[in-house]
Amino acid sequence: MEIKHTAIAGTLESSDIQIMLSQGTNGIEINLESDVIKQFGDQIKQVITDVIKDYGIDNAKVKAVDKGALDCVIKARTITAVQRSIDATEPNWEVL
Amino acid sequence: MNDIVELNLSDPIIFKQWQEFLISLNINDFSANEVDKIDQTIGIFEGERLVATGSIAGNILKYIAVCNKGRESGTYFNTIISDLTMRLAQQNIFHLFVFTKPEYVESFKHVGFQAIAVSKQGAILESGDYLIQDYLNSIVKFSDNQSIAGIVMNANPFTLGHRYLIETAAKENDQVYVFVVNTDASLFSTSERTQLIEAGTADLDNVTVVNGSDYMVSFATFPAYFIKSQAEIVTYQTTLDALIFKNWIAKTLHIQTRYLGSEPHSETTNIYNQVLKDVLEPEVKVKIVDRKKVDQQIISARDVRENIRDNHLEKLSQLVPQSTINFISSNLSNLQQRIQKGMNIDGN
């Protein structure tokens, strides 16, 4: 699966995360901004990477601005960003 | 949570409230060339009182102001930035810029922006799906054991004067980058100007013409609404412009010398050249080349534009190369129409 265009999901409100997804050429590259990057940076990146891989996307640039989101929120926001970036209307139930 | 509302600044009552709020936070410039460019403004109210606002102009966020009295700091700020980002995303704009005071750089970094130039007077930050690193990655690079020069030009249109400047740099260096200012406020569009520079330097093997993208815009277009004195504005804009060139462009592309044309008639350009020298040196040498003259007259692109307006094509052969003449003759009516429609041909 290929990303068709840049898409964004989520907000910068407390407990949320803003995910911007765009076309990449070099695997899944994640640029993360978070106050808890030391404690949870790897975990956040893992959740994002898993969702993107589940969609069969191999190359993507991700810009994530975390405001203390829980994993379920990170997952939900990433799914929405992916759906928007591939112009999907139906959720991919297998990913969910 | 208080709702975000759109502020209609053409309503004088709303405008006044918005303006008073910004003034209370030390933003004082409401000149038409700043305010007229605003596409959308949003605000947050507590009761009747405006407590946060932000605006969009193209891909630029401006007039961001937040009153944090009695709230956890950052809450409204994040809400405003988040909402403006979403609004731009709906227009398919993902690459954003902010021009702000240096003390707010940290707040913007916190919401995912990267600072690309910070001076005492102001800072430029960007965020999104395309950053200056991506721009630099897209440009062909030469090894740093060569002497490499850079020139930034608008070339509206390409004249024998531009040719002379490029030729001089090409003789004195192994490689020359020519960056084309990417602002479509000129009589000739960016793609036309690029095309004419390429055509006019096709015989010079060591010249590479590059679009300046968002990083070499006309320096006068930087928003300056938070700078207090008019006199400081040119210095502020030029300093940021020069810092981007030094810290990103020259550093990545190994440019050791920046070439400029002397500007005996324009005070603004003189300040510009001086600031450029102050900021770029010693890391990047600045070489000011005397402008080429024809019959004691400096060749100026403005004269070319005036000759186009006045239909004096016979005068062009002294001023521009054949490639530019060819383009002008085959697009003459189109260019004259643009002037008639009000395209400003003074200025740069």
mmCIF file of C-alpha atoms in Angstrom, chain B:
data_model
loop_
_atom_site.group_PDB
_atom_site.id
_atom_site.type_symbol
_atom_site.label_atom_id
_atom_site.label_comp_id
_atom_site.label_asym_id
_atom_site.label_seq_id
_atom_site.Cartn_x
_atom_site.Cartn_y
_atom_site.Cartn_z
ATOM 1 C CA MET B 1 -13.501 23.799 27.263
ATOM 2 C CA ASN B 2 -14.299 27.073 25.567
ATOM 3 C CA ASP B 3 -15.258 26.939 21.914
ATOM 4 C CA ILE B 4 -13.110 28.220 19.121
ATOM 5 C CA VAL B 5 -14.887 30.801 17.010
ATOM 6 C CA GLU B 6 -14.008 32.402 13.737
ATOM 7 C CA LEU B 7 -13.388 36.120 14.016
ATOM 8 C CA ASN B 8 -14.621 38.228 11.139
ATOM 9 C CA LEU B 9 -12.098 41.067 11.119
ATOM 10 C CA SER B 10 -14.073 43.050 8.572
ATOM 11 C CA ASP B 11 -16.579 43.680 11.356
ATOM 12 C CA PRO B 12 -15.228 46.867 13.001
ATOM 13 C CA ILE B 13 -16.377 45.883 16.503
ATOM 14 C CA ILE B 14 -14.668 42.517 16.311
ATOM 15 C CA PHE B 15 -11.594 44.059 14.718
ATOM 16 C CA LYS B 16 -11.324 46.557 17.569
ATOM 17 C CA GLN B 17 -11.616 43.869 20.219
ATOM 18 C CA TRP B 18 -9.013 41.742 18.436
ATOM 19 C CA GLN B 19 -6.675 44.693 18.035
ATOM 20 C CA GLU B 20 -6.990 45.771 21.683
ATOM 21 C CA PHE B 21 -6.242 42.250 22.822
ATOM 22 C CA LEU B 22 -3.101 42.057 20.683
ATOM 23 C CA ILE B 23 -1.942 45.498 21.819
ATOM 24 C CA SER B 24 -2.331 44.390 25.440
ATOM 25 C CA LEU B 25 0.153 41.615 24.579
ATOM 26 C CA ASN B 26 2.559 43.986 22.887
ATOM 27 C CA ILE B 27 1.754 43.374 19.244
ATOM 28 C CA ASN B 28 1.323 46.809 17.736
ATOM 29 C CA ASP B 29 1.611 46.690 13.967
ATOM 30 C CA PHE B 30 -1.722 46.625 12.180
ATOM 31 C CA SER B 31 -0.573 48.117 8.884
ATOM 32 C CA ALA B 32 -2.525 47.104 5.820
ATOM 33 C CA ASN B 33 0.256 45.019 4.274
ATOM 34 C CA GLU B 34 0.212 42.755 7.339
ATOM 35 C CA VAL B 35 -3.506 42.640 8.100
ATOM 36 C CA ASP B 36 -4.784 42.451 4.506
ATOM 37 C CA LYS B 37 -2.969 39.184 3.897
ATOM 38 C CA ILE B 38 -4.891 37.373 6.628
ATOM 39 C CA ASP B 39 -7.123 34.605 5.268
ATOM 40 C CA GLN B 40 -8.719 33.451 8.521
ATOM 41 C CA THR B 41 -8.676 34.434 12.172
ATOM 42 C CA ILE B 42 -9.873 32.382 15.097
ATOM 43 C CA GLY B 43 -10.367 33.219 18.730
ATOM 44 C CA ILE B 44 -11.326 31.797 22.107
ATOM 45 C CA PHE B 45 -13.554 33.753 24.494
ATOM 46 C CA GLU B 46 -14.058 33.569 28.230
ATOM 47 C CA GLY B 47 -17.474 35.115 28.564
ATOM 48 C CA GLU B 48 -17.254 38.346 26.594
ATOM 49 C CA ARG B 49 -13.500 38.549 26.838
ATOM 50 C CA LEU B 50 -11.152 37.425 24.048
ATOM 51 C CA VAL B 51 -8.373 35.338 25.630
ATOM 52 C CA ALA B 52 -6.604 33.746 22.660
ATOM 53 C CA THR B 53 -6.310 34.308 18.937
ATOM 54 C CA GLY B 54 -4.378 33.232 15.875
ATOM 55 C CA SER B 55 -4.487 33.874 12.120
ATOM 56 C CA ILE B 56 -3.504 32.237 8.854
ATOM 57 C CA ALA B 57 -2.064 34.007 5.821
ATOM 58 C CA GLY B 58 -1.235 31.531 3.078
ATOM 59 C CA ASN B 59 0.985 28.954 4.801
ATOM 60 C CA ILE B 60 2.013 31.375 7.542
ATOM 61 C CA LEU B 61 0.636 31.481 11.068
ATOM 62 C CA LYS B 62 0.576 34.992 12.486
ATOM 63 C CA TYR B 63 -0.887 37.241 15.158
ATOM 64 C CA ILE B 64 -0.798 34.335 17.603
ATOM 65 C CA ALA B 65 -1.540 35.694 21.069
ATOM 66 C CA VAL B 66 -2.689 33.974 24.220
ATOM 67 C CA CYS B 67 -3.565 35.301 27.658
ATOM 68 C CA ASN B 68 -2.685 32.652 30.217
ATOM 69 C CA LYS B 69 -4.048 34.437 33.273
ATOM 70 C CA GLY B 70 -5.588 31.911 35.652
ATOM 71 C CA ARG B 71 -5.001 28.909 33.390
ATOM 72 C CA GLU B 72 -2.394 26.280 32.985
ATOM 73 C CA SER B 73 0.013 27.871 30.567
ATOM 74 C CA GLY B 74 0.068 26.483 27.066
ATOM 75 C CA THR B 75 -3.476 25.137 26.981
ATOM 76 C CA TYR B 76 -4.987 27.839 24.797
ATOM 77 C CA PHE B 77 -1.811 28.123 22.779
ATOM 78 C CA ASN B 78 -1.946 24.435 21.850
ATOM 79 C CA THR B 79 -5.634 24.697 21.025
ATOM 80 C CA ILE B 80 -5.059 27.640 18.699
ATOM 81 C CA ILE B 81 -2.114 26.047 16.874
ATOM 82 C CA SER B 82 -3.933 22.740 16.634
ATOM 83 C CA ASP B 83 -7.019 24.359 15.140
ATOM 84 C CA LEU B 84 -5.058 26.495 12.649
ATOM 85 C CA THR B 85 -3.083 23.407 11.561
ATOM 86 C CA MET B 86 -6.337 21.540 10.915
ATOM 87 C CA ARG B 87 -7.797 24.429 8.953
ATOM 88 C CA LEU B 88 -4.729 24.519 6.726
ATOM 89 C CA ALA B 89 -4.746 20.731 6.350
ATOM 90 C CA GLN B 90 -8.267 20.992 4.962
ATOM 91 C CA GLN B 91 -6.852 23.250 2.248
ATOM 92 C CA ASN B 92 -4.094 20.686 1.683
ATOM 93 C CA ILE B 93 -1.463 22.972 3.170
ATOM 94 C CA PHE B 94 0.862 20.987 5.429
ATOM 95 C CA HIS B 95 4.059 22.977 5.340
ATOM 96 C CA LEU B 96 3.699 25.877 7.791
ATOM 97 C CA PHE B 97 5.799 28.826 8.795
ATOM 98 C CA VAL B 98 5.783 31.018 11.875
ATOM 99 C CA PHE B 99 7.511 34.361 12.292
ATOM 100 C CA THR B 100 7.662 35.370 15.906
ATOM 101 C CA LYS B 101 9.614 36.925 18.736
ATOM 102 C CA PRO B 102 12.648 34.925 19.898
ATOM 103 C CA GLU B 103 11.118 34.350 23.347
ATOM 104 C CA TYR B 104 8.310 32.253 21.816
ATOM 105 C CA VAL B 105 10.599 29.846 19.967
ATOM 106 C CA GLU B 106 10.375 27.269 22.760
ATOM 107 C CA SER B 107 6.569 27.288 22.774
ATOM 108 C CA PHE B 108 6.475 26.547 19.063
ATOM 109 C CA LYS B 109 9.125 23.839 19.351
ATOM 110 C CA HIS B 110 6.834 22.225 21.877
ATOM 111 C CA VAL B 111 4.152 21.800 19.254
ATOM 112 C CA GLY B 112 6.479 20.298 16.685
ATOM 113 C CA PHE B 113 8.027 23.296 14.921
ATOM 114 C CA GLN B 114 11.742 23.540 14.159
ATOM 115 C CA ALA B 115 13.549 26.877 14.299
ATOM 116 C CA ILE B 116 15.377 27.588 11.066
ATOM 117 C CA ALA B 117 16.683 31.034 12.009
ATOM 118 C CA VAL B 118 16.732 32.938 15.278
ATOM 119 C CA SER B 119 18.030 36.476 15.701
ATOM 120 C CA LYS B 120 17.689 38.979 18.526
ATOM 121 C CA GLN B 121 14.700 40.574 16.835
ATOM 122 C CA GLY B 122 12.783 37.637 15.500
ATOM 123 C CA ALA B 123 12.682 33.982 14.525
ATOM 124 C CA ILE B 124 11.397 31.777 11.703
ATOM 125 C CA LEU B 125 10.090 28.317 12.459
ATOM 126 C CA GLU B 126 8.579 25.699 10.206
ATOM 127 C CA SER B 127 6.670 22.468 10.545
ATOM 128 C CA GLY B 128 5.078 19.934 8.290
ATOM 129 C CA ASP B 129 5.648 17.308 5.634
ATOM 130 C CA TYR B 130 8.419 19.212 3.847
ATOM 131 C CA LEU B 131 11.253 20.833 5.767
ATOM 132 C CA ILE B 132 14.435 22.641 4.839
ATOM 133 C CA GLN B 133 16.317 19.326 5.133
ATOM 134 C CA ASP B 134 14.091 17.887 2.393
ATOM 135 C CA TYR B 135 14.729 20.934 0.241
ATOM 136 C CA LEU B 136 18.490 20.584 0.636
ATOM 137 C CA ASN B 137 18.324 16.852 -0.065
ATOM 138 C CA SER B 138 16.720 17.609 -3.415
ATOM 139 C CA ILE B 139 19.636 19.771 -4.625
ATOM 140 C CA VAL B 140 22.616 18.329 -6.497
ATOM 141 C CA LYS B 141 25.804 18.543 -4.398
ATOM 142 C CA PHE B 142 29.479 18.995 -5.194
ATOM 143 C CA SER B 143 32.450 17.839 -3.172
ATOM 144 C CA ASP B 144 33.790 20.387 -0.720
ATOM 145 C CA ASN B 145 37.323 20.406 -2.107
ATOM 146 C CA GLN B 146 36.017 22.576 -4.945
ATOM 147 C CA SER B 147 35.413 26.305 -4.689
ATOM 148 C CA ILE B 148 31.673 26.816 -4.689
ATOM 149 C CA ALA B 149 29.779 30.094 -5.001
ATOM 150 C CA GLY B 150 26.139 31.034 -4.501
ATOM 151 C CA ILE B 151 24.010 33.821 -5.988
ATOM 152 C CA VAL B 152 20.419 34.606 -5.121
ATOM 153 C CA MET B 153 18.486 36.472 -7.771
ATOM 154 C CA ASN B 154 15.013 37.458 -8.760
ATOM 155 C CA ALA B 155 15.960 38.194 -12.398
ATOM 156 C CA ASN B 156 12.734 39.836 -13.394
ATOM 157 C CA PRO B 157 13.705 39.294 -16.206
ATOM 158 C CA PHE B 158 17.215 37.937 -16.847
ATOM 159 C CA THR B 159 19.477 40.736 -18.167
ATOM 160 C CA LEU B 160 23.060 41.049 -19.350
ATOM 161 C CA GLY B 161 23.759 42.376 -15.848
ATOM 162 C CA HIS B 162 22.671 39.068 -14.294
ATOM 163 C CA ARG B 163 24.672 37.270 -16.943
ATOM 164 C CA TYR B 164 27.759 39.316 -16.040
ATOM 165 C CA LEU B 165 27.417 38.542 -12.318
ATOM 166 C CA ILE B 166 27.014 34.811 -12.954
ATOM 167 C CA GLU B 167 29.839 34.799 -15.482
ATOM 168 C CA THR B 168 32.167 36.507 -13.008
ATOM 169 C CA ALA B 169 31.366 33.944 -10.323
ATOM 170 C CA ALA B 170 31.682 31.083 -12.818
ATOM 171 C CA LYS B 171 35.162 32.246 -13.830
ATOM 172 C CA GLU B 172 36.351 32.558 -10.239
ATOM 173 C CA ASN B 173 34.859 29.282 -8.918
ATOM 174 C CA ASP B 174 34.553 25.619 -9.789
ATOM 175 C CA GLN B 175 30.807 25.563 -9.243
ATOM 176 C CA VAL B 176 28.095 28.227 -9.003
ATOM 177 C CA TYR B 177 24.603 27.798 -7.597
ATOM 178 C CA VAL B 178 22.064 30.328 -8.804
ATOM 179 C CA PHE B 179 19.013 30.385 -6.538
ATOM 180 C CA VAL B 180 15.880 31.853 -8.059
ATOM 181 C CA VAL B 181 13.703 33.837 -5.671
ATOM 182 C CA ASN B 182 10.413 32.008 -5.437
ATOM 183 C CA THR B 183 7.856 34.787 -5.120
ATOM 184 C CA ASP B 184 5.199 35.248 -7.729
ATOM 185 C CA ALA B 185 4.771 38.958 -7.164
ATOM 186 C CA SER B 186 6.920 39.873 -10.145
ATOM 187 C CA LEU B 187 6.013 40.652 -13.746
ATOM 188 C CA PHE B 188 7.705 37.412 -14.786
ATOM 189 C CA SER B 189 6.535 34.311 -12.923
ATOM 190 C CA THR B 190 8.985 32.100 -11.040
ATOM 191 C CA SER B 191 8.974 29.450 -13.753
ATOM 192 C CA GLU B 192 9.494 32.068 -16.482
ATOM 193 C CA ARG B 193 12.346 33.667 -14.568
ATOM 194 C CA THR B 194 13.953 30.258 -13.967
ATOM 195 C CA GLN B 195 13.579 29.317 -17.610
ATOM 196 C CA LEU B 196 15.246 32.568 -18.733
ATOM 197 C CA ILE B 197 18.165 32.168 -16.326
ATOM 198 C CA GLU B 198 18.684 28.613 -17.557
ATOM 199 C CA ALA B 199 18.528 29.692 -21.184
ATOM 200 C CA GLY B 200 20.872 32.633 -20.570
ATOM 201 C CA THR B 201 23.511 30.488 -18.833
ATOM 202 C CA ALA B 202 23.186 27.296 -20.854
ATOM 203 C CA ASP B 203 26.742 27.684 -22.180
ATOM 204 C CA LEU B 204 28.258 27.820 -18.671
ATOM 205 C CA ASP B 205 28.878 24.218 -17.604
ATOM 206 C CA ASN B 206 29.577 24.948 -13.963
ATOM 207 C CA VAL B 207 26.340 26.843 -13.237
ATOM 208 C CA THR B 208 23.434 25.096 -11.509
ATOM 209 C CA VAL B 209 20.093 26.904 -11.397
ATOM 210 C CA VAL B 210 17.969 26.009 -8.374
ATOM 211 C CA ASN B 211 14.531 27.137 -7.266
ATOM 212 C CA GLY B 212 14.869 29.021 -3.968
ATOM 213 C CA SER B 213 11.665 27.368 -2.711
ATOM 214 C CA ASP B 214 10.301 28.787 0.538
ATOM 215 C CA TYR B 215 13.795 29.482 1.838
ATOM 216 C CA MET B 216 14.827 32.228 -0.508
ATOM 217 C CA VAL B 217 11.745 34.321 -0.738
ATOM 218 C CA SER B 218 11.886 38.010 -1.343
ATOM 219 C CA PHE B 219 13.112 39.217 2.037
ATOM 220 C CA ALA B 220 10.529 41.955 2.118
ATOM 221 C CA THR B 221 7.743 39.405 2.385
ATOM 222 C CA PHE B 222 8.604 38.234 5.893
ATOM 223 C CA PRO B 223 5.851 39.254 8.255
ATOM 224 C CA ALA B 224 7.108 41.906 10.637
ATOM 225 C CA TYR B 225 4.011 42.794 12.607
ATOM 226 C CA PHE B 226 5.750 42.231 15.948
ATOM 227 C CA ILE B 227 8.698 44.522 15.211
ATOM 228 C CA LYS B 228 8.199 47.935 16.746
ATOM 229 C CA SER B 229 10.161 50.336 14.618
ATOM 230 C CA GLN B 230 9.933 50.542 10.860
ATOM 231 C CA ALA B 231 13.691 51.106 10.590
ATOM 232 C CA GLU B 232 14.410 47.791 12.285
ATOM 233 C CA ILE B 233 12.305 45.824 9.856
ATOM 234 C CA VAL B 234 14.782 45.662 6.983
ATOM 235 C CA THR B 235 17.554 44.609 9.345
ATOM 236 C CA TYR B 236 15.343 41.984 10.962
ATOM 237 C CA GLN B 237 14.209 40.528 7.653
ATOM 238 C CA THR B 238 17.683 40.499 6.145
ATOM 239 C CA THR B 239 19.291 38.979 9.222
ATOM 240 C CA LEU B 240 16.913 36.005 9.144
ATOM 241 C CA ASP B 241 17.381 35.644 5.413
ATOM 242 C CA ALA B 242 21.168 35.661 5.838
ATOM 243 C CA LEU B 243 21.081 33.222 8.772
ATOM 244 C CA ILE B 244 19.129 30.680 6.740
ATOM 245 C CA PHE B 245 21.605 31.036 3.916
ATOM 246 C CA LYS B 246 24.612 30.656 6.204
ATOM 247 C CA ASN B 247 23.448 27.933 8.582
ATOM 248 C CA TRP B 248 21.565 25.719 6.152
ATOM 249 C CA ILE B 249 22.132 26.468 2.484
ATOM 250 C CA ALA B 250 25.834 27.338 2.479
ATOM 251 C CA LYS B 251 26.695 24.781 5.137
ATOM 252 C CA THR B 252 25.020 21.864 3.376
ATOM 253 C CA LEU B 253 26.050 22.784 -0.162
ATOM 254 C CA HIS B 254 29.602 23.855 0.846
ATOM 255 C CA ILE B 255 29.166 27.354 -0.543
ATOM 256 C CA GLN B 256 32.185 29.456 0.404
ATOM 257 C CA THR B 257 31.352 32.710 -1.368
ATOM 258 C CA ARG B 258 28.140 34.600 -1.937
ATOM 259 C CA TYR B 259 28.143 36.986 -4.896
ATOM 260 C CA LEU B 260 26.073 40.166 -4.913
ATOM 261 C CA GLY B 261 25.592 42.963 -7.376
ATOM 262 C CA SER B 262 26.399 46.438 -6.077
ATOM 263 C CA GLU B 263 23.376 48.679 -5.772
ATOM 264 C CA PRO B 264 24.374 52.340 -5.994
ATOM 265 C CA HIS B 265 20.802 53.628 -6.235
ATOM 266 C CA SER B 266 18.861 51.774 -3.572
ATOM 267 C CA GLU B 267 19.279 52.523 0.113
ATOM 268 C CA THR B 268 17.358 49.377 1.075
ATOM 269 C CA THR B 269 19.612 47.146 -0.973
ATOM 270 C CA ASN B 270 22.628 48.845 0.579
ATOM 271 C CA ILE B 271 21.409 47.991 4.067
ATOM 272 C CA TYR B 272 20.640 44.509 2.796
ATOM 273 C CA ASN B 273 24.151 44.028 1.418
ATOM 274 C CA GLN B 274 25.708 45.357 4.629
ATOM 275 C CA VAL B 275 23.672 43.090 6.912
ATOM 276 C CA LEU B 276 24.398 40.144 4.673
ATOM 277 C CA LYS B 277 28.108 40.833 5.053
ATOM 278 C CA ASP B 278 27.824 41.179 8.835
ATOM 279 C CA VAL B 279 25.980 37.878 9.224
ATOM 280 C CA LEU B 280 27.631 35.706 6.571
ATOM 281 C CA GLU B 281 31.269 36.544 7.186
ATOM 282 C CA PRO B 282 33.627 35.008 8.083
ATOM 283 C CA GLU B 283 32.033 31.598 7.356
ATOM 284 C CA VAL B 284 30.802 32.677 3.927
ATOM 285 C CA LYS B 285 32.729 35.369 2.056
ATOM 286 C CA VAL B 286 30.665 38.127 0.482
ATOM 287 C CA LYS B 287 31.834 39.443 -2.859
ATOM 288 C CA ILE B 288 30.152 42.550 -4.199
ATOM 289 C CA VAL B 289 30.587 42.844 -7.947
ATOM 290 C CA ASP B 290 30.190 46.230 -9.616
ATOM 291 C CA ARG B 291 27.165 46.345 -11.815
ATOM 292 C CA LYS B 292 27.632 46.041 -15.546
ATOM 293 C CA LYS B 293 27.129 49.244 -17.496
ATOM 294 C CA VAL B 294 26.089 50.046 -21.028
ATOM 295 C CA ASP B 295 26.896 53.623 -22.124
ATOM 296 C CA GLN B 296 27.627 54.638 -18.512
ATOM 297 C CA GLN B 297 24.204 53.353 -17.504
ATOM 298 C CA ILE B 298 23.764 50.470 -15.090
ATOM 299 C CA ILE B 299 21.755 47.650 -16.631
ATOM 300 C CA SER B 300 18.561 47.311 -14.683
ATOM 301 C CA ALA B 301 15.704 44.871 -15.011
ATOM 302 C CA ARG B 302 13.348 47.720 -14.221
ATOM 303 C CA ASP B 303 14.389 49.495 -17.452
ATOM 304 C CA VAL B 304 13.622 46.294 -19.301
ATOM 305 C CA ARG B 305 10.152 46.172 -17.779
ATOM 306 C CA GLU B 306 9.528 49.822 -18.625
ATOM 307 C CA ASN B 307 10.590 49.205 -22.211
ATOM 308 C CA ILE B 308 8.136 46.323 -22.373
ATOM 309 C CA ARG B 309 5.377 48.568 -21.085
ATOM 310 C CA ASP B 310 6.263 51.330 -23.566
ATOM 311 C CA ASN B 311 6.694 48.931 -26.474
ATOM 312 C CA HIS B 312 10.345 49.868 -27.040
ATOM 313 C CA LEU B 313 11.600 46.413 -27.929
ATOM 314 C CA GLU B 314 14.400 47.863 -30.051
ATOM 315 C CA LYS B 315 16.097 49.059 -26.857
ATOM 316 C CA LEU B 316 16.205 45.577 -25.344
ATOM 317 C CA SER B 317 19.150 44.178 -27.300
ATOM 318 C CA GLN B 318 21.512 46.350 -25.240
ATOM 319 C CA LEU B 319 20.044 45.135 -21.983
ATOM 320 C CA VAL B 320 19.168 41.460 -22.241
ATOM 321 C CA PRO B 321 20.542 38.360 -23.992
ATOM 322 C CA GLN B 322 18.920 36.972 -27.128
ATOM 323 C CA SER B 323 17.132 34.241 -25.196
ATOM 324 C CA THR B 324 15.319 36.828 -23.086
ATOM 325 C CA ILE B 325 14.464 38.925 -26.171
ATOM 326 C CA ASN B 326 12.974 35.865 -27.834
ATOM 327 C CA PHE B 327 10.798 35.160 -24.833
ATOM 328 C CA ILE B 328 9.647 38.771 -24.537
ATOM 329 C CA SER B 329 8.775 39.102 -28.215
ATOM 330 C CA SER B 330 6.752 35.908 -28.276
ATOM 331 C CA ASN B 331 4.914 36.803 -25.042
ATOM 332 C CA LEU B 332 4.687 40.550 -25.487
ATOM 333 C CA SER B 333 0.938 41.029 -25.420
ATOM 334 C CA ASN B 334 0.639 38.720 -22.434
ATOM 335 C CA LEU B 335 3.285 40.684 -20.486
ATOM 336 C CA GLN B 336 1.761 44.039 -21.415
ATOM 337 C CA GLN B 337 -1.616 42.769 -20.294
ATOM 338 C CA ARG B 338 -0.184 41.850 -16.899
ATOM 339 C CA ILE B 339 1.165 45.401 -16.531
ATOM 340 C CA GLN B 340 -2.176 46.863 -17.552
ATOM 341 C CA LYS B 341 -3.932 44.688 -15.008
ATOM 342 C CA GLY B 342 -1.895 46.436 -12.347
ATOM 343 C CA MET B 343 1.234 44.319 -11.926
ATOM 344 C CA ASN B 344 3.709 46.617 -10.233
ATOM 345 C CA ILE B 345 6.860 46.967 -12.337
ATOM 346 C CA ASP B 346 8.800 49.223 -9.970
ATOM 347 C CA GLY B 347 10.552 47.611 -7.047
ATOM 348 C CA ASN B 348 12.792 44.630 -7.591
#
